[in-house]
PDB file of C-alpha atoms in Angstrom:
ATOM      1  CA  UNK A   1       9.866  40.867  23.206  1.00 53.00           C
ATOM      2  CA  UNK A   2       7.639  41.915  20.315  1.00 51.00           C
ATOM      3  CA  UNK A   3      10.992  42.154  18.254  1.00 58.00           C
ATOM      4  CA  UNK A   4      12.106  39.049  19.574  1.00 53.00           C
ATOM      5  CA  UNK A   5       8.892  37.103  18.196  1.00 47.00           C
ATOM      6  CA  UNK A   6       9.133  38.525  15.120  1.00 46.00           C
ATOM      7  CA  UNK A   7      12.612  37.364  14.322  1.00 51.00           C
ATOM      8  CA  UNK A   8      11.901  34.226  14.847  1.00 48.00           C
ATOM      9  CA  UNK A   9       9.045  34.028  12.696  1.00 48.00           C
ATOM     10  CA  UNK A  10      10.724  35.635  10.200  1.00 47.00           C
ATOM     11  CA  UNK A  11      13.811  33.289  10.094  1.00 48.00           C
ATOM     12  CA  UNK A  12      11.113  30.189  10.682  1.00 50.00           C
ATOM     13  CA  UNK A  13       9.072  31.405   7.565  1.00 48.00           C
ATOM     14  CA  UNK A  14      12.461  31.955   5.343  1.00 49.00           C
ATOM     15  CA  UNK A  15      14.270  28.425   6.303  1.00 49.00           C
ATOM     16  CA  UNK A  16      10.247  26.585   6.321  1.00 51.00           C
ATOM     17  CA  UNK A  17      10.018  27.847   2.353  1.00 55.00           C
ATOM     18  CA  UNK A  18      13.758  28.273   1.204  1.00 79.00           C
ATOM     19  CA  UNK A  19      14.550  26.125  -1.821  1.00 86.00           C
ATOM     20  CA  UNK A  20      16.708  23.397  -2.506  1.00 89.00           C
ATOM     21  CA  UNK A  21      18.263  21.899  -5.312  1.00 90.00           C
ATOM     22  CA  UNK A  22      19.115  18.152  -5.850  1.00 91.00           C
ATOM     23  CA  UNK A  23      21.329  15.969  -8.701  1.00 92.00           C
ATOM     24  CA  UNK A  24      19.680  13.944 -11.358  1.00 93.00           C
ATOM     25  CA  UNK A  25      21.933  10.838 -12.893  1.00 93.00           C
ATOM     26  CA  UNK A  26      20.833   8.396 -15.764  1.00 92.00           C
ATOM     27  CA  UNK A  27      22.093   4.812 -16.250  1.00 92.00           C
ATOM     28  CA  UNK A  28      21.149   2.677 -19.049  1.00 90.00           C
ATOM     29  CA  UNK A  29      23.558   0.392 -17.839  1.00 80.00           C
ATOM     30  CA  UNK A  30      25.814  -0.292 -14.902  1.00 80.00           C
ATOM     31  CA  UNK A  31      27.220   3.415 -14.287  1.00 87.00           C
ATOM     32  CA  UNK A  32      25.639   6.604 -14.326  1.00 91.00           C
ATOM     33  CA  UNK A  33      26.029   9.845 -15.889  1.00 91.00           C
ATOM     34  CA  UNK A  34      25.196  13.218 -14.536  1.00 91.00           C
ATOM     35  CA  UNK A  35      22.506  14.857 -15.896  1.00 90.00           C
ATOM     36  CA  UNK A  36      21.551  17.847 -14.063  1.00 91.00           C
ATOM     37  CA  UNK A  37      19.894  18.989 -11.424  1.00 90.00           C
ATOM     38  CA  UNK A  38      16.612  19.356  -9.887  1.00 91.00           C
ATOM     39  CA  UNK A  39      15.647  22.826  -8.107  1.00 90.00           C
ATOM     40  CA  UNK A  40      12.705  22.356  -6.067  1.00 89.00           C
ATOM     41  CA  UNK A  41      10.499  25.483  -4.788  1.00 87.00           C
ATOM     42  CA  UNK A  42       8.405  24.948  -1.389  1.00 82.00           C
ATOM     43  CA  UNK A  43       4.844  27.004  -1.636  1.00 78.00           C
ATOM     44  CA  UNK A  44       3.648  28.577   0.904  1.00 68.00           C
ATOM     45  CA  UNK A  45       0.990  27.233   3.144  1.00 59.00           C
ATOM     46  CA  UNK A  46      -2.362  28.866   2.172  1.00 45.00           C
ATOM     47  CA  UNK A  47      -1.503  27.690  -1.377  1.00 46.00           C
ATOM     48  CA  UNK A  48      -0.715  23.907  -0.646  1.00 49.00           C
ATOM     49  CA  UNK A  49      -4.254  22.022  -0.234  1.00 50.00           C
ATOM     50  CA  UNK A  50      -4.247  18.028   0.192  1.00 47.00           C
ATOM     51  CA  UNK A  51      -8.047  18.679  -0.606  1.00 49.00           C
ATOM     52  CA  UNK A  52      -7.773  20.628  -3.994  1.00 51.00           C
ATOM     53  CA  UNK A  53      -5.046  19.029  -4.921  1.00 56.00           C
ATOM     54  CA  UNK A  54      -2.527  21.534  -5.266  1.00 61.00           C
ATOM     55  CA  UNK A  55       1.528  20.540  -4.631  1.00 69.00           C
ATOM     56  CA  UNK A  56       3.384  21.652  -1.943  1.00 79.00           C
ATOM     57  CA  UNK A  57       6.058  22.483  -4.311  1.00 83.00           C
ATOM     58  CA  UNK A  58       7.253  23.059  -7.632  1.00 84.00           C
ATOM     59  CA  UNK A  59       9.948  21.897  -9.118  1.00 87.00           C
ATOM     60  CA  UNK A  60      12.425  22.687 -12.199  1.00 87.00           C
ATOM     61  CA  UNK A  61      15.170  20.887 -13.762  1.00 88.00           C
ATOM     62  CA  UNK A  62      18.355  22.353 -14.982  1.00 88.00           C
ATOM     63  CA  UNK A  63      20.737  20.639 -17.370  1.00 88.00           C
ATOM     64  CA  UNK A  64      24.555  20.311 -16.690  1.00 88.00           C
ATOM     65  CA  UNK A  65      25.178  20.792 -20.491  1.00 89.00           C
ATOM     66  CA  UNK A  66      23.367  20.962 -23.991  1.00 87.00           C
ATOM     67  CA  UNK A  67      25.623  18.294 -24.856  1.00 90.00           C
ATOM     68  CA  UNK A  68      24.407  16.018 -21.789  1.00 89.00           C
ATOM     69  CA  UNK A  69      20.479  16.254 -22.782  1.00 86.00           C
ATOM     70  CA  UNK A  70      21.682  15.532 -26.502  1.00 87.00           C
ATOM     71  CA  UNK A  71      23.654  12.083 -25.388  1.00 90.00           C
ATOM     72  CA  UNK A  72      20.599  11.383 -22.707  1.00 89.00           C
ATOM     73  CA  UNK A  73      18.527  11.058 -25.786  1.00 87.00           C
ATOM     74  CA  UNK A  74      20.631   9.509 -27.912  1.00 89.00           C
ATOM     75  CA  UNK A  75      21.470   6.819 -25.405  1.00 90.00           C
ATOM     76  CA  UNK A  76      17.326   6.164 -24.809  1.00 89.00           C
ATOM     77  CA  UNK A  77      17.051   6.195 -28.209  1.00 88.00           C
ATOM     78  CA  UNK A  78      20.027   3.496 -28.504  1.00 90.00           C
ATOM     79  CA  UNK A  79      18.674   1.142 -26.266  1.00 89.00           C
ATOM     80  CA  UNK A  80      15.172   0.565 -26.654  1.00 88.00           C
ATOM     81  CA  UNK A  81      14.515  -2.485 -25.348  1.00 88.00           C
ATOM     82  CA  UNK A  82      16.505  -1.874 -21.852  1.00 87.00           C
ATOM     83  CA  UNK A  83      13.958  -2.756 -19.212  1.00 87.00           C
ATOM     84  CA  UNK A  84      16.637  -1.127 -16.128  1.00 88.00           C
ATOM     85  CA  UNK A  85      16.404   1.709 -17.116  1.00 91.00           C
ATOM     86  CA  UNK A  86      17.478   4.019 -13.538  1.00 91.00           C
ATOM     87  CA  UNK A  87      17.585   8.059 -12.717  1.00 92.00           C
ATOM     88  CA  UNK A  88      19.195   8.427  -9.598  1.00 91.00           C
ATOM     89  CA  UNK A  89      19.056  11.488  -7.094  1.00 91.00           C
ATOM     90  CA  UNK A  90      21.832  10.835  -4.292  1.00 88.00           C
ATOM     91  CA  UNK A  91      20.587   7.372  -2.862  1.00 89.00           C
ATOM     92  CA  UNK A  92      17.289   7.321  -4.244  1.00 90.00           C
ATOM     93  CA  UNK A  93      16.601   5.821  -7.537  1.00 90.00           C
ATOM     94  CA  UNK A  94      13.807   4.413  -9.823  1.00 90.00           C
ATOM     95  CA  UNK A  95      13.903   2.318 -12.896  1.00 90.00           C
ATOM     96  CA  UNK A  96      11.060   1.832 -15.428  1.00 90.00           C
ATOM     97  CA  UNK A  97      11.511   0.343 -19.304  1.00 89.00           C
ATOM     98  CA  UNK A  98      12.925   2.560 -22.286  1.00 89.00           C
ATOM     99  CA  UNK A  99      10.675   1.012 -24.529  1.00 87.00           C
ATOM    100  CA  UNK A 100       7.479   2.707 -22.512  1.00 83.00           C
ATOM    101  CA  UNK A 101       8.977   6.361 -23.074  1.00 85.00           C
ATOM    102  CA  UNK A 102       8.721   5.562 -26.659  1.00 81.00           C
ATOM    103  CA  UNK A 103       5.264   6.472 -27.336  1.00 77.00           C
ATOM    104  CA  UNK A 104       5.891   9.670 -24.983  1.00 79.00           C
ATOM    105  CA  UNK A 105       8.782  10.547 -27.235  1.00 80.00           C
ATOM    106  CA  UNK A 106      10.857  10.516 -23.799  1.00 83.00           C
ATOM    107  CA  UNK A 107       8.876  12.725 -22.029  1.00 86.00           C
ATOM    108  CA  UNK A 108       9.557  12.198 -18.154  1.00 88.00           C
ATOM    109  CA  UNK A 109       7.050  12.596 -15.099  1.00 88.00           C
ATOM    110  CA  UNK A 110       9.071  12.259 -12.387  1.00 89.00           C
ATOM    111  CA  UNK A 111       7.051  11.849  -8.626  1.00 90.00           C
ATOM    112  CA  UNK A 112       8.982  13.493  -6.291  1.00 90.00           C
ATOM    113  CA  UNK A 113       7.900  13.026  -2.330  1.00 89.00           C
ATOM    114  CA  UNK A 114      10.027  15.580  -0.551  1.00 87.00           C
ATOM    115  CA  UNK A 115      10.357  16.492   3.288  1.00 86.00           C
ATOM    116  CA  UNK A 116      10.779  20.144   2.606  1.00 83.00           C
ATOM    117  CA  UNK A 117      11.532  21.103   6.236  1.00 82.00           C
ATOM    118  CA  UNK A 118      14.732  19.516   5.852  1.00 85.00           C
ATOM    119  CA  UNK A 119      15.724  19.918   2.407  1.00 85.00           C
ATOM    120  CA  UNK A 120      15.913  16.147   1.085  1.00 86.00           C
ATOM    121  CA  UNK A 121      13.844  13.819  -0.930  1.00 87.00           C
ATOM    122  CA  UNK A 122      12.698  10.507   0.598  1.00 89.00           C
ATOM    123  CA  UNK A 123      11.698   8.759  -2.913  1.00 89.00           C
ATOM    124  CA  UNK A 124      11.917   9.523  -6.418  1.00 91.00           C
ATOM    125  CA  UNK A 125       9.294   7.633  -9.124  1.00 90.00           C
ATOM    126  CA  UNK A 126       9.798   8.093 -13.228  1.00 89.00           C
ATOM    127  CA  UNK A 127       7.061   7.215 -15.582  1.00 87.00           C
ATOM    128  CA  UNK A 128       6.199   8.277 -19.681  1.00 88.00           C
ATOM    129  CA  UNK A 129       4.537  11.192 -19.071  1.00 82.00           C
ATOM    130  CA  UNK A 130       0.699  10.731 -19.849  1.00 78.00           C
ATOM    131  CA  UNK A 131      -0.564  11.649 -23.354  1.00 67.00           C
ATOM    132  CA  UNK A 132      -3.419  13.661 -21.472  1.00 66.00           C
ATOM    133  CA  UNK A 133      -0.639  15.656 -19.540  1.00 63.00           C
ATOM    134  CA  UNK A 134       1.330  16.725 -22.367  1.00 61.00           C
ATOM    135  CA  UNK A 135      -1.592  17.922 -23.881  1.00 59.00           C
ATOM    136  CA  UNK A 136      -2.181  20.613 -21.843  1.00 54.00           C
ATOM    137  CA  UNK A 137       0.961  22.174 -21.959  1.00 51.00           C
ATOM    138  CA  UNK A 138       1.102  24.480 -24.005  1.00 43.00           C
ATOM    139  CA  UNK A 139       4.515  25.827 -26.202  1.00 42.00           C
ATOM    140  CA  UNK A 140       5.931  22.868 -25.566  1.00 46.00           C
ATOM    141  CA  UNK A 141       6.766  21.019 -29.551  1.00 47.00           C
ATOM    142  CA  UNK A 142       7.513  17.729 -28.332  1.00 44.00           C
ATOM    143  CA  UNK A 143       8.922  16.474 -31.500  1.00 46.00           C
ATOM    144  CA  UNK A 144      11.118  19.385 -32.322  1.00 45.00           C
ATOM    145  CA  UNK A 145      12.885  18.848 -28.895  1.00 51.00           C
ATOM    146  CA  UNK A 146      16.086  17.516 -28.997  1.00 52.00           C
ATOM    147  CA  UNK A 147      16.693  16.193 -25.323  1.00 59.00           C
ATOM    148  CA  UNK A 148      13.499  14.724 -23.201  1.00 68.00           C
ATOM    149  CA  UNK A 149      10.896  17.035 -21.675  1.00 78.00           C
ATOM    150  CA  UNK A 150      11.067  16.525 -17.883  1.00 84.00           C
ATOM    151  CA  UNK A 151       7.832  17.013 -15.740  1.00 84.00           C
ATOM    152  CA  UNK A 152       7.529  17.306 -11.892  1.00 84.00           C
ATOM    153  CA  UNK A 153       4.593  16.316  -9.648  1.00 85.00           C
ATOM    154  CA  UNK A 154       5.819  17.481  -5.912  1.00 84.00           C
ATOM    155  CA  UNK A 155       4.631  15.397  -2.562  1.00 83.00           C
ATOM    156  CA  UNK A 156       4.836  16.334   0.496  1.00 78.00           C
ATOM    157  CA  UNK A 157       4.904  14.596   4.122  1.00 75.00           C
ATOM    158  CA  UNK A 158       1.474  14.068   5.370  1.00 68.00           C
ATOM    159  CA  UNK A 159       1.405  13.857   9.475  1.00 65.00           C
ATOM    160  CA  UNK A 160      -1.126  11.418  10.104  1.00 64.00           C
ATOM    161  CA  UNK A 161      -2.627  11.067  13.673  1.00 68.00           C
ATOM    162  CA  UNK A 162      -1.273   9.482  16.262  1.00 68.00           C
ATOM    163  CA  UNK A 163      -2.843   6.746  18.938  1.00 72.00           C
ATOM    164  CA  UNK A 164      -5.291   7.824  21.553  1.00 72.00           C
ATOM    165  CA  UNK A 165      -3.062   6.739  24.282  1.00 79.00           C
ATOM    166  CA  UNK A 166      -5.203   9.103  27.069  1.00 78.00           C
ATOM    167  CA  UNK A 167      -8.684   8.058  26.056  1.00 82.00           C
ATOM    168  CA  UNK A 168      -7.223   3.846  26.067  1.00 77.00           C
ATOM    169  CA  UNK A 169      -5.467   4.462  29.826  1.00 82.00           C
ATOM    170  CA  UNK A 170      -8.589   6.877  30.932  1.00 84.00           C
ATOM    171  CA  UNK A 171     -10.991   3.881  30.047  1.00 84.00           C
ATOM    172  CA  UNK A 172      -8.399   0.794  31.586  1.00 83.00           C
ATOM    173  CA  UNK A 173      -8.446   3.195  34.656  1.00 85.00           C
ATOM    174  CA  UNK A 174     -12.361   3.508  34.788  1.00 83.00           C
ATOM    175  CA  UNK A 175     -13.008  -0.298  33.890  1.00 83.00           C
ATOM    176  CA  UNK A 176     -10.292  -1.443  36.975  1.00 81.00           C
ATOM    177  CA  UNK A 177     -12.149   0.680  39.254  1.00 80.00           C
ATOM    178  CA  UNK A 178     -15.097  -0.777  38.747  1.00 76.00           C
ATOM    179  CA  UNK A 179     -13.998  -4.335  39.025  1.00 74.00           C
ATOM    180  CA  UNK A 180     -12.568  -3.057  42.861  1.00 74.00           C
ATOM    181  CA  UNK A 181     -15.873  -1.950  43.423  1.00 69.00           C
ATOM    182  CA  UNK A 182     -18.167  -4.903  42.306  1.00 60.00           C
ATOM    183  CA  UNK A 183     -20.002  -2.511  39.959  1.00 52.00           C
ATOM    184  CA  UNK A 184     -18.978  -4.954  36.898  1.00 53.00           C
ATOM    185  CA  UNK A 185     -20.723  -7.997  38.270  1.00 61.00           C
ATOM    186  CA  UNK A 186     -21.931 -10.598  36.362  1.00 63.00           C
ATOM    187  CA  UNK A 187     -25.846 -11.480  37.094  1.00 67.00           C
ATOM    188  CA  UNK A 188     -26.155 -13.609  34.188  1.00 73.00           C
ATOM    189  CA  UNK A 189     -27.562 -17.540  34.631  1.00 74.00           C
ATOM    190  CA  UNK A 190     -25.812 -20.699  34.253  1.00 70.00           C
ATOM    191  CA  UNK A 191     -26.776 -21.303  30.955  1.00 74.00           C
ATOM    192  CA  UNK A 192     -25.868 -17.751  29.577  1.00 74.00           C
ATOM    193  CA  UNK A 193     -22.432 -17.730  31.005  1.00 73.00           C
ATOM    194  CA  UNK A 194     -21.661 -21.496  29.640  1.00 76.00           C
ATOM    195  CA  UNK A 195     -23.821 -21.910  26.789  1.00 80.00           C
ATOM    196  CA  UNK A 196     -20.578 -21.884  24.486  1.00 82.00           C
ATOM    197  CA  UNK A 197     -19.032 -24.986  25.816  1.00 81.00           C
ATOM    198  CA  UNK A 198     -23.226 -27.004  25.716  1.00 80.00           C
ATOM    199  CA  UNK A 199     -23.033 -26.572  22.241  1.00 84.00           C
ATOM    200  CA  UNK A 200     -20.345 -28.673  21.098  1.00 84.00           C
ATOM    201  CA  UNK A 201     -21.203 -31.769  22.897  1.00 83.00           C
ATOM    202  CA  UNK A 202     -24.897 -31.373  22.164  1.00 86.00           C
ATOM    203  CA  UNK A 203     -23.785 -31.156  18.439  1.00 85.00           C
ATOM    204  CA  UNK A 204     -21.469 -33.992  19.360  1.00 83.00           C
ATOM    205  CA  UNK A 205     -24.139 -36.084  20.766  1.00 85.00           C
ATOM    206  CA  UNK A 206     -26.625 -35.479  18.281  1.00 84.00           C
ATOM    207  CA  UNK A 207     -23.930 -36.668  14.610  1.00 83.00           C
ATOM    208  CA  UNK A 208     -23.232 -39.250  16.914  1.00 80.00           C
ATOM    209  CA  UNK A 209     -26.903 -40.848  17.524  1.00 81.00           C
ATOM    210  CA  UNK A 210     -27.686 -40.038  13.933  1.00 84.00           C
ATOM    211  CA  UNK A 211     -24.412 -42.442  13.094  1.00 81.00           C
ATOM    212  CA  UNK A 212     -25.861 -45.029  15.460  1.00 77.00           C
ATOM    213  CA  UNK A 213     -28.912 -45.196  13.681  1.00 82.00           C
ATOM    214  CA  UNK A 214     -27.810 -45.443  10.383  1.00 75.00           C
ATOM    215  CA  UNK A 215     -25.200 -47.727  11.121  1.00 77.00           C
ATOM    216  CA  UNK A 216     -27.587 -50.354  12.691  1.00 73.00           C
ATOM    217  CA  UNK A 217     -30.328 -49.874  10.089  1.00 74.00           C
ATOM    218  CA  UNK A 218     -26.836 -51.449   7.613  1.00 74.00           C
ATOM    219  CA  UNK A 219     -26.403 -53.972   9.886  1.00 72.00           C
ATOM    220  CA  UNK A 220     -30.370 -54.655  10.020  1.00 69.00           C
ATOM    221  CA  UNK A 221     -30.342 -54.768   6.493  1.00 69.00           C
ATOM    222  CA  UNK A 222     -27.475 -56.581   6.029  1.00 68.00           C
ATOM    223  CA  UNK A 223     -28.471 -59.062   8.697  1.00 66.00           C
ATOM    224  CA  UNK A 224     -31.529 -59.848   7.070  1.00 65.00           C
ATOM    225  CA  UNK A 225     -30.060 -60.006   3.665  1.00 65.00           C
ATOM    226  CA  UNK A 226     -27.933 -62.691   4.996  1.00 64.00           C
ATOM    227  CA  UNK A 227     -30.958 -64.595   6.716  1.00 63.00           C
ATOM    228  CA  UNK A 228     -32.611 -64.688   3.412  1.00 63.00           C
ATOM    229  CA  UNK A 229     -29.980 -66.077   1.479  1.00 63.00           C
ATOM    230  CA  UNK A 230     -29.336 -68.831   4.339  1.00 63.00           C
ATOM    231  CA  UNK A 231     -33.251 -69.862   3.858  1.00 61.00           C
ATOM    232  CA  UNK A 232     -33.064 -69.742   0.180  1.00 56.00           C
ATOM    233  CA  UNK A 233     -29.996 -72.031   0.421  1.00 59.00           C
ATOM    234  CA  UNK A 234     -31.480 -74.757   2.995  1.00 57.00           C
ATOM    235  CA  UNK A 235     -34.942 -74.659  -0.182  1.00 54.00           C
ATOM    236  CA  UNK A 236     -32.601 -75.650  -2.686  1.00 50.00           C
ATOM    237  CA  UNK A 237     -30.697 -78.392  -0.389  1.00 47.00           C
ATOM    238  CA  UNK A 238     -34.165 -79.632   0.753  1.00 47.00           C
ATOM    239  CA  UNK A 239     -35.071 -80.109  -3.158  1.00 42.00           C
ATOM    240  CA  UNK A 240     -32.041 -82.025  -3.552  1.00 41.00           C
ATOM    241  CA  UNK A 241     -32.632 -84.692  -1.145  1.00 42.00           C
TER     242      UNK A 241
END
């Protein structure tokens, strides 16, 4: 049984970290070329932590031909102010501008999120590669370098928790047994339970006596405006006579 346990952990650990390798295509226009492919290296567990930030992977890119990287550059080089410009891995893709790789002198970061239990990427993300990043590699002459520099940053599949379904159905259970048993009864007054449906026609009532009383202090005026004028007008016709 012992050996039984063991073979299985053994063949779990071996397929859980065994690598994989993927293809990387360009296109500056409408079809692609191959360019390589990208070999990507699972870590174990007790060195991948979310927290720290460290990858669950690493990753390394391997070039179908010397003469491939040298017409990859050339073609970047050619078409600076493409703004589709695509590398492709299978069915997942990304496009970004040439003319931002510029300034980078075509250095890649490539984002890479990965389900590593089954061997396949889920999305692939190209970017220059920061100024800050390619300053701490070290060896690296970017301007001697006759194809682009590729960089890698790995994600992995983070399980995120799932609904509470016991806790909801434990406390629908408790709250319907308590309605069967009268515990949940409502001792509140008239006015507590109702209150919400007072308040609009008090507010009602209230804009609408304020609207009464302006409205017959206008008429008032207006009323008395008008009685004024009549008297001033029956002075004058009195003067006339």
């Amino acid at each position: 049984m012992f050996i039984i346990c063991f073979i299985l952990f053994f063949l779990h650990y071996s397929i859980a970290f065994q690598e994989f390798t993927v293809p990387l295509e360009y296109s500056v226009g409408d079809s692609y070329s191959q360019l390589g492919q990208i070999r990507i290296k699972p870590l174990p567990k007790r060195y991948n932590n979310i927290e720290e930030d460290i990858p669950p992977a690493t990753a390394e890119f391997t070039a179908l031909s010397t003469e491939a990287l040298i017409q990859w550059r050339k073609t970047l080089e050619e078409n600076p102010s493409v703004k589709d410009y695509k590398l492709k891995s299978g069915q997942i893709f990304s496009s970004n501008s040439v003319e931002g790789y510029i300034n980078s002198k075509y250095a890649h970061l490539l984002v890479i999120t990965a389900d590593l239990d089954n061997q396949q990427i889920l999305s692939l993300t190209h970017f220059p590669a920061p100024l800050s990043l390619l300053n701490n590699i070290t060896n690296v002459k970017i301007k001697e370098r006759t194809s682009p520099l590729i960089l890698f940053r790995i994600q992995g599949i983070v399980d995120l928790p799932g609904p509470d379904t016991a806790t909801y159905l434990k406390r629908v259970e408790e709250e319907k047994r308590a309605r069967q048993q009268g515990a949940t009864q409502d001792n509140r007054s008239f006015i507590q339970k109702y209150w919400i449906y007072f308040v609009p026609v008090i507010v009602f009532m209230v804009s609408g006596g304020i609207l009464f009383i302006f409205w017959f202090n206008l008429n008032k005026i207006q009323i008395n405006n008008d009685l004024i004028e009549n008297a001033l007008i029956e002075g004058d016709n009195e003067l006339f006579f």
